[in-house]
XYZ file of C-alpha atoms in Angstrom:
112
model
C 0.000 0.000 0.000
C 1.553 3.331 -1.104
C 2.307 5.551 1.845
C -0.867 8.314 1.437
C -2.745 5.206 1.339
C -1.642 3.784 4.428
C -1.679 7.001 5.771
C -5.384 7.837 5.169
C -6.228 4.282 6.362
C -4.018 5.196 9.732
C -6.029 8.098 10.100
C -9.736 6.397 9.253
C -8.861 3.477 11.762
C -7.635 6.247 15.010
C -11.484 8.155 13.460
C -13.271 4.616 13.797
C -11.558 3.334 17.313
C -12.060 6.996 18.580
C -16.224 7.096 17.697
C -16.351 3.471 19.076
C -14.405 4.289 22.723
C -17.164 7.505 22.653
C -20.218 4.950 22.373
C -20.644 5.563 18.402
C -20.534 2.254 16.332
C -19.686 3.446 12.934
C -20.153 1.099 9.993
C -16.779 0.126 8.638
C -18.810 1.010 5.110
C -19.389 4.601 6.588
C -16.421 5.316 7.163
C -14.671 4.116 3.792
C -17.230 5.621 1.971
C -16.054 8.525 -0.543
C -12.555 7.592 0.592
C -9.682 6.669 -2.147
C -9.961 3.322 -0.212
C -13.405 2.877 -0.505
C -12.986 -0.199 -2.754
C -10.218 -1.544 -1.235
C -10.135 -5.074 0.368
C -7.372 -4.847 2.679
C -8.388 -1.676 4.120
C -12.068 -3.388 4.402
C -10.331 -6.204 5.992
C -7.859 -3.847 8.416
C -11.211 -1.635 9.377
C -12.768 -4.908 10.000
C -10.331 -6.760 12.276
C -9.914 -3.191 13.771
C -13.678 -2.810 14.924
C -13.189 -6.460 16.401
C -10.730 -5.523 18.252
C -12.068 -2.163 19.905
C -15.163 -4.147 20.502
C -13.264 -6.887 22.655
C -11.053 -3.776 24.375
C -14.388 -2.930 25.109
C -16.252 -6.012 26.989
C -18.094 -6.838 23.879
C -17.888 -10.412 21.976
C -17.979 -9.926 18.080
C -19.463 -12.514 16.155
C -18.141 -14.241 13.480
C -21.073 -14.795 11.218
C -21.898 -11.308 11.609
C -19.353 -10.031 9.952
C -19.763 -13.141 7.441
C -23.253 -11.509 6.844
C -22.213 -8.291 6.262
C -19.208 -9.276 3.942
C -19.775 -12.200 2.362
C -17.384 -11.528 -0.029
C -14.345 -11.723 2.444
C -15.719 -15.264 3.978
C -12.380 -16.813 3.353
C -10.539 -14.023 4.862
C -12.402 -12.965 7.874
C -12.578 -16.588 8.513
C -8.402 -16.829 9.076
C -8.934 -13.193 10.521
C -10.844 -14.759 13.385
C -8.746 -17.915 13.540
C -5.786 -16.381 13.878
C -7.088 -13.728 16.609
C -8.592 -16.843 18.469
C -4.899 -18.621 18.355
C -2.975 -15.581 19.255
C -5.480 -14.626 22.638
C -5.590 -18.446 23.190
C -2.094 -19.071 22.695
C -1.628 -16.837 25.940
C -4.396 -18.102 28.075
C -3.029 -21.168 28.045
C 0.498 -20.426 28.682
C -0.593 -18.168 31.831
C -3.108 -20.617 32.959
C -1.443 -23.733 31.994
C 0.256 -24.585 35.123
C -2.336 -24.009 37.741
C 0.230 -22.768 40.242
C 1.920 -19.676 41.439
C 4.421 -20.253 38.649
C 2.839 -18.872 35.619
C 4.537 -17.140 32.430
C 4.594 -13.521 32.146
C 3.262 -12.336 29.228
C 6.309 -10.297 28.670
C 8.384 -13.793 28.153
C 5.678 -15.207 25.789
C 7.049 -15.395 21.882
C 3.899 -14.430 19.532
């Protein structure tokens, strides 16, 4: 992604975690919408994974098939999206609870 690109998508993803900390839940669509990035799938799939993640900072538990109903053209990739979020987050649960003791790994020391 050419630099202005990846520099209006910085600035659309701080605009879209911003409005969802303040209570606002922007569509990803809204906010791509008369952008130059408007059509573009990686910075669907960034705004996407980015709105999952707020949503999680923020107590909430985004669904999988809802985004597969809203973007049924990106099945395949929101699919290894969420797979790979769920191995990362798992990944460290079970290295920190693993043991059951006293004796459990910082998550400093864990290698993602």
């Amino acid at each position: 992604m050419p630099e202005s690109a990846q520099h209006i998508l910085d600035s659309i993803l701080d605009r879209q975690r911003q409005a969802m900390v303040n209570g606002e839940r922007p569509s990803v669509e809204s906010l791509l919408a008369g952008s130059p990035l408007e059509h573009d799938r990686e910075a669907l799939l960034d705004l996407v994974y980015n709105e999952v993640v707020v949503l999680e900072d923020l107590e909430e538990s985004p669904n999988l098939d809802d985004y597969l109903a809203r973007f049924p053209l990106l099945e395949q990739d929101l699919k290894v999206h969420f797979e790979i979020h769920r191995a990362v987050h798992g990944s460290l649960l079970e290295i920190t609870g693993a043991s059951g003791g006293d004796d459990t790994w910082p998550v400093d020391d864990v290698d993602v």
